[in-house]
């Protein structure tokens, strides 16, 4: 789950992606608690697939990242600085683990796992979108400092 090209990205891109993701995760929570468990499950499956895309292809190649790059960024002033793509790419992997846990647990007969996993992922996506605080990025940095993940 790493972006092997070690590219730099406009930090507004992952925040934009987190905003879309947060809205979709909130929809999963509402559907899951509102009696539309099947719809919630399939939307969470789609979100897990999107997290996988971001984790394995990198945030710059994620569909929401590409949308930001081609539609939104050209309308903005240049970013004041770029950020390493590895922490937000790792954060996509964290999102994948959380959403995939909800999917797998639902398949084992625990339907409440879907809105619970979506709510947990929503909190992280909301913090990133609203405040620029990326929980997955912080986990990545802690793991680098602990020498669990090599810093290259």
PDB file of C-alpha atoms in Angstrom:
ATOM      1  CA  UNK A   1       0.000   0.000   0.000  1.00  0.00           C
ATOM      2  CA  UNK A   2       2.454   2.621  -1.074  1.00  0.00           C
ATOM      3  CA  UNK A   3       2.943   5.037  -3.884  1.00  0.00           C
ATOM      4  CA  UNK A   4       6.287   3.856  -5.179  1.00  0.00           C
ATOM      5  CA  UNK A   5       6.854   6.975  -7.274  1.00  0.00           C
ATOM      6  CA  UNK A   6       7.109   9.209  -4.163  1.00  0.00           C
ATOM      7  CA  UNK A   7       5.405  12.069  -5.931  1.00  0.00           C
ATOM      8  CA  UNK A   8       4.374  15.347  -4.427  1.00  0.00           C
ATOM      9  CA  UNK A   9       0.741  16.404  -4.436  1.00  0.00           C
ATOM     10  CA  UNK A  10      -1.217  19.576  -3.867  1.00  0.00           C
ATOM     11  CA  UNK A  11      -2.473  19.127  -0.266  1.00  0.00           C
ATOM     12  CA  UNK A  12      -5.850  20.500  -1.290  1.00  0.00           C
ATOM     13  CA  UNK A  13      -6.394  17.394  -3.454  1.00  0.00           C
ATOM     14  CA  UNK A  14      -6.544  14.867  -0.607  1.00  0.00           C
ATOM     15  CA  UNK A  15      -8.770  17.286   1.344  1.00  0.00           C
ATOM     16  CA  UNK A  16     -11.113  17.550  -1.642  1.00  0.00           C
ATOM     17  CA  UNK A  17     -11.182  13.760  -1.938  1.00  0.00           C
ATOM     18  CA  UNK A  18     -11.818  13.445   1.790  1.00  0.00           C
ATOM     19  CA  UNK A  19     -14.811  15.762   1.461  1.00  0.00           C
ATOM     20  CA  UNK A  20     -16.437  13.601  -1.209  1.00  0.00           C
ATOM     21  CA  UNK A  21     -15.561  10.467   0.748  1.00  0.00           C
ATOM     22  CA  UNK A  22     -16.994  11.896   3.987  1.00  0.00           C
ATOM     23  CA  UNK A  23     -20.317  12.655   2.307  1.00  0.00           C
ATOM     24  CA  UNK A  24     -20.509   9.148   0.831  1.00  0.00           C
ATOM     25  CA  UNK A  25     -19.589   7.540   4.169  1.00  0.00           C
ATOM     26  CA  UNK A  26     -22.283   9.575   5.909  1.00  0.00           C
ATOM     27  CA  UNK A  27     -24.771   8.270   3.336  1.00  0.00           C
ATOM     28  CA  UNK A  28     -23.672   4.716   4.235  1.00  0.00           C
ATOM     29  CA  UNK A  29     -24.290   5.422   7.925  1.00  0.00           C
ATOM     30  CA  UNK A  30     -27.740   6.898   7.233  1.00  0.00           C
ATOM     31  CA  UNK A  31     -28.711   4.046   4.918  1.00  0.00           C
ATOM     32  CA  UNK A  32     -27.356   1.414   7.296  1.00  0.00           C
ATOM     33  CA  UNK A  33     -29.216   2.776  10.291  1.00  0.00           C
ATOM     34  CA  UNK A  34     -32.296   3.733   8.298  1.00  0.00           C
ATOM     35  CA  UNK A  35     -33.317   0.305   7.107  1.00  0.00           C
ATOM     36  CA  UNK A  36     -31.558   0.208   3.739  1.00  0.00           C
ATOM     37  CA  UNK A  37     -28.834  -2.216   4.780  1.00  0.00           C
ATOM     38  CA  UNK A  38     -28.330  -3.678   1.300  1.00  0.00           C
ATOM     39  CA  UNK A  39     -27.768  -0.272  -0.276  1.00  0.00           C
ATOM     40  CA  UNK A  40     -25.426   0.684   2.584  1.00  0.00           C
ATOM     41  CA  UNK A  41     -23.458  -2.529   2.130  1.00  0.00           C
ATOM     42  CA  UNK A  42     -22.950  -2.045  -1.614  1.00  0.00           C
ATOM     43  CA  UNK A  43     -21.986   1.600  -1.206  1.00  0.00           C
ATOM     44  CA  UNK A  44     -19.429   0.567   1.414  1.00  0.00           C
ATOM     45  CA  UNK A  45     -18.107  -2.076  -1.003  1.00  0.00           C
ATOM     46  CA  UNK A  46     -17.688   0.656  -3.634  1.00  0.00           C
ATOM     47  CA  UNK A  47     -15.919   2.904  -1.123  1.00  0.00           C
ATOM     48  CA  UNK A  48     -13.609   0.063  -0.082  1.00  0.00           C
ATOM     49  CA  UNK A  49     -12.741  -0.383  -3.771  1.00  0.00           C
ATOM     50  CA  UNK A  50     -12.000   3.345  -4.056  1.00  0.00           C
ATOM     51  CA  UNK A  51      -9.794   3.176  -0.960  1.00  0.00           C
ATOM     52  CA  UNK A  52      -7.980   0.220  -2.530  1.00  0.00           C
ATOM     53  CA  UNK A  53      -7.465   2.232  -5.694  1.00  0.00           C
ATOM     54  CA  UNK A  54      -5.943   5.085  -3.693  1.00  0.00           C
ATOM     55  CA  UNK A  55      -3.829   2.762  -1.557  1.00  0.00           C
ATOM     56  CA  UNK A  56      -2.353   0.810  -4.438  1.00  0.00           C
ATOM     57  CA  UNK A  57      -2.284   3.362  -7.275  1.00  0.00           C
ATOM     58  CA  UNK A  58      -1.585   6.413  -5.102  1.00  0.00           C
ATOM     59  CA  UNK A  59      -3.675   9.460  -4.298  1.00  0.00           C
ATOM     60  CA  UNK A  60      -2.595  11.227  -7.487  1.00  0.00           C
ATOM     61  CA  UNK A  61      -4.187   8.426  -9.562  1.00  0.00           C
ATOM     62  CA  UNK A  62      -7.331   8.034  -7.432  1.00  0.00           C
ATOM     63  CA  UNK A  63     -10.524   9.051  -9.282  1.00  0.00           C
ATOM     64  CA  UNK A  64     -11.243  11.902  -6.848  1.00  0.00           C
ATOM     65  CA  UNK A  65      -7.599  13.007  -7.085  1.00  0.00           C
ATOM     66  CA  UNK A  66      -7.834  13.036 -10.870  1.00  0.00           C
ATOM     67  CA  UNK A  67     -11.083  15.011 -10.654  1.00  0.00           C
ATOM     68  CA  UNK A  68      -9.343  17.560  -8.435  1.00  0.00           C
ATOM     69  CA  UNK A  69      -6.320  17.737 -10.728  1.00  0.00           C
ATOM     70  CA  UNK A  70      -8.279  18.193 -13.953  1.00  0.00           C
ATOM     71  CA  UNK A  71     -11.349  20.180 -12.877  1.00  0.00           C
ATOM     72  CA  UNK A  72     -10.708  21.958  -9.570  1.00  0.00           C
ATOM     73  CA  UNK A  73      -6.977  22.751  -9.395  1.00  0.00           C
ATOM     74  CA  UNK A  74      -6.855  24.696 -12.690  1.00  0.00           C
ATOM     75  CA  UNK A  75      -9.387  27.117 -11.164  1.00  0.00           C
ATOM     76  CA  UNK A  76      -7.289  27.702  -8.022  1.00  0.00           C
ATOM     77  CA  UNK A  77      -4.114  29.619  -7.382  1.00  0.00           C
ATOM     78  CA  UNK A  78      -0.998  27.449  -7.218  1.00  0.00           C
ATOM     79  CA  UNK A  79      -0.487  25.748  -3.857  1.00  0.00           C
ATOM     80  CA  UNK A  80       1.903  27.433  -1.442  1.00  0.00           C
ATOM     81  CA  UNK A  81       3.659  24.083  -1.011  1.00  0.00           C
ATOM     82  CA  UNK A  82       3.355  20.480  -2.092  1.00  0.00           C
ATOM     83  CA  UNK A  83       3.277  17.454   0.212  1.00  0.00           C
ATOM     84  CA  UNK A  84       4.721  13.989  -0.039  1.00  0.00           C
ATOM     85  CA  UNK A  85       2.107  11.620  -1.461  1.00  0.00           C
ATOM     86  CA  UNK A  86       3.160   8.702   0.745  1.00  0.00           C
ATOM     87  CA  UNK A  87       1.284   9.707   3.951  1.00  0.00           C
ATOM     88  CA  UNK A  88      -2.089  10.322   2.218  1.00  0.00           C
ATOM     89  CA  UNK A  89      -1.593   7.159   0.143  1.00  0.00           C
ATOM     90  CA  UNK A  90      -0.994   5.233   3.372  1.00  0.00           C
ATOM     91  CA  UNK A  91      -4.142   6.878   4.771  1.00  0.00           C
ATOM     92  CA  UNK A  92      -6.066   5.374   1.855  1.00  0.00           C
ATOM     93  CA  UNK A  93      -4.805   1.992   3.040  1.00  0.00           C
ATOM     94  CA  UNK A  94      -6.110   2.713   6.532  1.00  0.00           C
ATOM     95  CA  UNK A  95      -9.486   3.603   5.018  1.00  0.00           C
ATOM     96  CA  UNK A  96      -9.392   0.357   3.061  1.00  0.00           C
ATOM     97  CA  UNK A  97      -8.772  -1.687   6.227  1.00  0.00           C
ATOM     98  CA  UNK A  98     -11.625   0.021   8.103  1.00  0.00           C
ATOM     99  CA  UNK A  99     -14.178  -0.238   5.296  1.00  0.00           C
ATOM    100  CA  UNK A 100     -13.131  -3.762   4.345  1.00  0.00           C
ATOM    101  CA  UNK A 101     -13.592  -4.811   7.985  1.00  0.00           C
ATOM    102  CA  UNK A 102     -17.179  -3.545   7.804  1.00  0.00           C
ATOM    103  CA  UNK A 103     -17.789  -5.421   4.555  1.00  0.00           C
ATOM    104  CA  UNK A 104     -16.295  -8.697   5.803  1.00  0.00           C
ATOM    105  CA  UNK A 105     -18.098  -8.554   9.141  1.00  0.00           C
ATOM    106  CA  UNK A 106     -21.389  -7.888   7.340  1.00  0.00           C
ATOM    107  CA  UNK A 107     -20.758 -10.944   5.169  1.00  0.00           C
ATOM    108  CA  UNK A 108     -20.360 -12.934   8.407  1.00  0.00           C
ATOM    109  CA  UNK A 109     -23.803 -11.833   9.566  1.00  0.00           C
ATOM    110  CA  UNK A 110     -23.069  -8.609  11.454  1.00  0.00           C
ATOM    111  CA  UNK A 111     -24.970  -5.989   9.435  1.00  0.00           C
ATOM    112  CA  UNK A 112     -24.336  -3.221  11.986  1.00  0.00           C
ATOM    113  CA  UNK A 113     -20.651  -3.473  11.097  1.00  0.00           C
ATOM    114  CA  UNK A 114     -21.413  -1.528   7.904  1.00  0.00           C
ATOM    115  CA  UNK A 115     -22.630   1.714   9.527  1.00  0.00           C
ATOM    116  CA  UNK A 116     -20.102   1.358  12.370  1.00  0.00           C
ATOM    117  CA  UNK A 117     -17.156   1.015   9.978  1.00  0.00           C
ATOM    118  CA  UNK A 118     -18.552   3.823   7.831  1.00  0.00           C
ATOM    119  CA  UNK A 119     -18.911   6.056  10.901  1.00  0.00           C
ATOM    120  CA  UNK A 120     -15.305   5.397  11.936  1.00  0.00           C
ATOM    121  CA  UNK A 121     -14.037   6.162   8.435  1.00  0.00           C
ATOM    122  CA  UNK A 122     -16.342   9.200   8.256  1.00  0.00           C
ATOM    123  CA  UNK A 123     -14.716  10.726  11.338  1.00  0.00           C
ATOM    124  CA  UNK A 124     -11.276  10.454   9.749  1.00  0.00           C
ATOM    125  CA  UNK A 125     -12.472  11.770   6.364  1.00  0.00           C
ATOM    126  CA  UNK A 126     -14.353  14.647   7.999  1.00  0.00           C
ATOM    127  CA  UNK A 127     -11.312  15.686  10.051  1.00  0.00           C
ATOM    128  CA  UNK A 128      -9.237  15.765   6.883  1.00  0.00           C
ATOM    129  CA  UNK A 129     -11.826  17.586   4.783  1.00  0.00           C
ATOM    130  CA  UNK A 130     -12.834  20.154   7.383  1.00  0.00           C
ATOM    131  CA  UNK A 131      -9.603  20.766   9.275  1.00  0.00           C
ATOM    132  CA  UNK A 132      -6.799  19.325   7.157  1.00  0.00           C
ATOM    133  CA  UNK A 133      -5.994  16.818   9.903  1.00  0.00           C
ATOM    134  CA  UNK A 134      -5.249  13.446   8.335  1.00  0.00           C
ATOM    135  CA  UNK A 135      -5.388  10.631  10.903  1.00  0.00           C
ATOM    136  CA  UNK A 136      -3.927   8.082   8.485  1.00  0.00           C
ATOM    137  CA  UNK A 137      -1.067  10.474   7.698  1.00  0.00           C
ATOM    138  CA  UNK A 138      -0.351  10.829  11.410  1.00  0.00           C
ATOM    139  CA  UNK A 139      -0.273   7.043  11.768  1.00  0.00           C
ATOM    140  CA  UNK A 140       2.149   6.888   8.830  1.00  0.00           C
ATOM    141  CA  UNK A 141       4.463   9.455  10.442  1.00  0.00           C
ATOM    142  CA  UNK A 142       4.368   7.617  13.780  1.00  0.00           C
ATOM    143  CA  UNK A 143       5.279   4.360  12.042  1.00  0.00           C
ATOM    144  CA  UNK A 144       8.162   6.074  10.216  1.00  0.00           C
ATOM    145  CA  UNK A 145       9.447   7.529  13.512  1.00  0.00           C
ATOM    146  CA  UNK A 146       9.154   4.093  15.140  1.00  0.00           C
ATOM    147  CA  UNK A 147      11.112   2.696  12.171  1.00  0.00           C
ATOM    148  CA  UNK A 148       8.277   0.303  11.305  1.00  0.00           C
ATOM    149  CA  UNK A 149       8.053   1.916   7.866  1.00  0.00           C
ATOM    150  CA  UNK A 150      11.377   2.867   6.241  1.00  0.00           C
ATOM    151  CA  UNK A 151      11.823   6.503   5.342  1.00  0.00           C
ATOM    152  CA  UNK A 152      13.307   6.770   1.865  1.00  0.00           C
TER     153      UNK A 152
END
